[in-house]
Amino acid sequence: MTLQEAIFTTTSRCSMTGFNDAEALRLERVMAKATEVGDGSGTAKLSMAWRIWDRARLRPG
C-alpha cells in the first residue's frame, strides 16, 4: 500500500465512522507524524496512525 492509498483509506474510514472535519484534519496530522516514524510501508504508517489516533481520542481535550 502506498502512502497515498493509506491516506485515501484513512479519509474514507473517517467518512464511514462519522468523524467531523476537525477530526479528519487532526487525523491528517497524525498520518504525517506516522510517516515520520513509520518503516516506509503505507500499511505500517496507516496502522501507526490509527494507534496514535485511538490513544489521542481517549485523552481529554
Tab-separated table of N, CA and C in Angstrom:
chain	number	residue	atom	x	y	z
A	1	MET	N	0.852	-1.179	0.000
A	1	MET	CA	0.000	0.000	0.000
A	1	MET	C	0.894	1.237	0.000
A	2	THR	N	0.641	2.143	-0.917
A	2	THR	CA	1.405	3.386	-0.958
A	2	THR	C	0.867	4.335	0.106
A	3	LEU	N	1.630	5.377	0.393
A	3	LEU	CA	1.163	6.363	1.361
A	3	LEU	C	-0.125	7.022	0.876
A	4	GLN	N	-0.216	7.279	-0.443
A	4	GLN	CA	-1.434	7.878	-0.983
A	4	GLN	C	-2.636	6.966	-0.742
A	5	GLU	N	-2.450	5.664	-0.945
A	5	GLU	CA	-3.530	4.711	-0.690
A	5	GLU	C	-3.888	4.676	0.790
A	6	ALA	N	-2.868	4.756	1.636
A	6	ALA	CA	-3.109	4.760	3.082
A	6	ALA	C	-3.921	5.984	3.488
A	7	ILE	N	-3.576	7.143	2.934
A	7	ILE	CA	-4.312	8.370	3.252
A	7	ILE	C	-5.738	8.274	2.733
A	8	PHE	N	-5.913	7.754	1.513
A	8	PHE	CA	-7.262	7.598	0.966
A	8	PHE	C	-8.090	6.670	1.852
A	9	THR	N	-7.495	5.557	2.256
A	9	THR	CA	-8.188	4.610	3.131
A	9	THR	C	-8.562	5.278	4.441
A	10	THR	N	-7.639	6.071	4.969
A	10	THR	CA	-7.879	6.757	6.238
A	10	THR	C	-9.022	7.756	6.115
A	11	THR	N	-9.003	8.565	5.069
A	11	THR	CA	-10.067	9.560	4.912
A	11	THR	C	-11.400	8.884	4.639
A	12	SER	N	-11.375	7.758	3.932
A	12	SER	CA	-12.609	7.007	3.710
A	12	SER	C	-13.148	6.477	5.028
A	13	ARG	N	-12.254	5.984	5.868
A	13	ARG	CA	-12.665	5.481	7.178
A	13	ARG	C	-13.243	6.615	8.017
A	14	CYS	N	-12.670	7.810	7.893
A	14	CYS	CA	-13.223	8.973	8.598
A	14	CYS	C	-14.675	9.183	8.208
A	15	SER	N	-14.941	9.119	6.926
A	15	SER	CA	-16.303	9.318	6.437
A	15	SER	C	-17.239	8.235	6.966
A	16	MET	N	-16.769	7.007	6.935
A	16	MET	CA	-17.617	5.890	7.348
A	16	MET	C	-17.902	5.906	8.844
A	17	THR	N	-16.959	6.417	9.637
A	17	THR	CA	-17.141	6.398	11.082
A	17	THR	C	-17.729	7.714	11.596
A	18	GLY	N	-18.004	8.649	10.695
A	18	GLY	CA	-18.675	9.877	11.080
A	18	GLY	C	-17.788	10.932	11.719
A	19	PHE	N	-16.486	10.882	11.478
A	19	PHE	CA	-15.619	11.928	12.011
A	19	PHE	C	-15.985	13.253	11.359
A	20	ASN	N	-15.932	14.315	12.136
A	20	ASN	CA	-16.200	15.626	11.547
A	20	ASN	C	-14.921	16.177	10.905
A	21	ASP	N	-15.034	17.334	10.270
A	21	ASP	CA	-13.901	17.896	9.537
A	21	ASP	C	-12.700	18.160	10.443
A	22	ALA	N	-12.942	18.670	11.651
A	22	ALA	CA	-11.831	18.954	12.559
A	22	ALA	C	-11.094	17.665	12.924
A	23	GLU	N	-11.851	16.602	13.155
A	23	GLU	CA	-11.233	15.324	13.474
A	23	GLU	C	-10.463	14.783	12.280
A	24	ALA	N	-11.010	14.947	11.087
A	24	ALA	CA	-10.321	14.480	9.883
A	24	ALA	C	-9.012	15.239	9.689
A	25	LEU	N	-9.023	16.548	9.927
A	25	LEU	CA	-7.790	17.338	9.802
A	25	LEU	C	-6.773	16.903	10.843
A	26	ARG	N	-7.249	16.626	12.052
A	26	ARG	CA	-6.338	16.160	13.097
A	26	ARG	C	-5.734	14.823	12.699
A	27	LEU	N	-6.542	13.962	12.096
A	27	LEU	CA	-6.047	12.664	11.671
A	27	LEU	C	-5.015	12.813	10.558
A	28	GLU	N	-5.190	13.796	9.694
A	28	GLU	CA	-4.179	14.041	8.661
A	28	GLU	C	-2.838	14.375	9.299
A	29	ARG	N	-2.865	15.171	10.382
A	29	ARG	CA	-1.621	15.487	11.087
A	29	ARG	C	-1.031	14.227	11.719
A	30	VAL	N	-1.910	13.366	12.241
A	30	VAL	CA	-1.447	12.096	12.799
A	30	VAL	C	-0.775	11.256	11.717
A	31	MET	N	-1.381	11.228	10.524
A	31	MET	CA	-0.784	10.493	9.411
A	31	MET	C	0.598	11.043	9.079
A	32	ALA	N	0.729	12.364	9.109
A	32	ALA	CA	2.031	12.973	8.830
A	32	ALA	C	3.054	12.526	9.873
A	33	LYS	N	2.633	12.481	11.141
A	33	LYS	CA	3.534	12.026	12.204
A	33	LYS	C	3.897	10.559	12.003
A	34	ALA	N	2.919	9.749	11.631
A	34	ALA	CA	3.184	8.330	11.390
A	34	ALA	C	4.175	8.153	10.250
A	35	THR	N	4.121	9.042	9.266
A	35	THR	CA	5.058	8.992	8.152
A	35	THR	C	6.488	9.175	8.657
A	36	GLU	N	6.644	10.051	9.657
A	36	GLU	CA	7.978	10.314	10.198
A	36	GLU	C	8.524	9.106	10.963
A	37	VAL	N	7.643	8.378	11.638
A	37	VAL	CA	8.114	7.293	12.498
A	37	VAL	C	7.873	5.908	11.914
A	38	GLY	N	7.179	5.834	10.770
A	38	GLY	CA	6.864	4.542	10.162
A	38	GLY	C	8.080	3.896	9.526
A	39	ASP	N	7.896	2.669	9.077
A	39	ASP	CA	9.008	1.920	8.477
A	39	ASP	C	9.059	2.072	6.958
A	40	GLY	N	8.251	2.974	6.405
A	40	GLY	CA	8.263	3.195	4.971
A	40	GLY	C	7.109	2.522	4.253
A	41	SER	N	6.442	1.593	4.912
A	41	SER	CA	5.314	0.891	4.305
A	41	SER	C	4.032	1.660	4.577
A	42	GLY	N	3.230	1.838	3.536
A	42	GLY	CA	1.955	2.534	3.715
A	42	GLY	C	1.067	1.847	4.734
A	43	THR	N	1.066	0.528	4.730
A	43	THR	CA	0.246	-0.223	5.678
A	43	THR	C	0.721	0.019	7.098
A	44	ALA	N	2.030	0.002	7.310
A	44	ALA	CA	2.569	0.256	8.644
A	44	ALA	C	2.238	1.673	9.095
A	45	LYS	N	2.322	2.630	8.171
A	45	LYS	CA	2.008	4.017	8.508
A	45	LYS	C	0.543	4.161	8.889
A	46	LEU	N	-0.321	3.492	8.131
A	46	LEU	CA	-1.742	3.560	8.424
A	46	LEU	C	-2.027	2.945	9.786
A	47	SER	N	-1.421	1.818	10.071
A	47	SER	CA	-1.597	1.156	11.359
A	47	SER	C	-1.094	2.044	12.490
A	48	MET	N	0.080	2.639	12.296
A	48	MET	CA	0.644	3.541	13.302
A	48	MET	C	-0.273	4.732	13.512
A	49	ALA	N	-0.792	5.287	12.439
A	49	ALA	CA	-1.677	6.446	12.549
A	49	ALA	C	-2.907	6.116	13.371
A	50	TRP	N	-3.500	4.948	13.124
A	50	TRP	CA	-4.701	4.596	13.879
A	50	TRP	C	-4.393	4.332	15.339
A	51	ARG	N	-3.214	3.775	15.640
A	51	ARG	CA	-2.856	3.574	17.058
A	51	ARG	C	-2.705	4.928	17.754
A	52	ILE	N	-2.022	5.866	17.090
A	52	ILE	CA	-1.857	7.208	17.667
A	52	ILE	C	-3.220	7.874	17.813
A	53	TRP	N	-4.038	7.759	16.770
A	53	TRP	CA	-5.374	8.381	16.777
A	53	TRP	C	-6.223	7.827	17.909
A	54	ASP	N	-6.239	6.512	18.062
A	54	ASP	CA	-7.051	5.894	19.112
A	54	ASP	C	-6.623	6.372	20.485
A	55	ARG	N	-5.329	6.484	20.712
A	55	ARG	CA	-4.840	6.991	22.007
A	55	ARG	C	-5.247	8.447	22.190
A	56	ALA	N	-5.133	9.247	21.130
A	56	ALA	CA	-5.473	10.674	21.228
A	56	ALA	C	-6.953	10.872	21.516
A	57	ARG	N	-7.806	10.019	20.968
A	57	ARG	CA	-9.252	10.151	21.174
A	57	ARG	C	-9.631	9.827	22.613
A	58	LEU	N	-8.808	9.055	23.305
A	58	LEU	CA	-9.100	8.691	24.686
A	58	LEU	C	-8.681	9.786	25.669
A	59	ARG	N	-7.788	10.666	25.225
A	59	ARG	CA	-7.315	11.738	26.104
A	59	ARG	C	-8.294	12.901	26.089
A	60	PRO	N	-8.536	13.509	27.244
A	60	PRO	CA	-9.417	14.686	27.256
A	60	PRO	C	-8.748	15.866	26.560
A	61	GLY	N	-9.588	16.738	26.002
A	61	GLY	CA	-9.086	17.948	25.359
A	61	GLY	C	-8.558	17.636	24.031
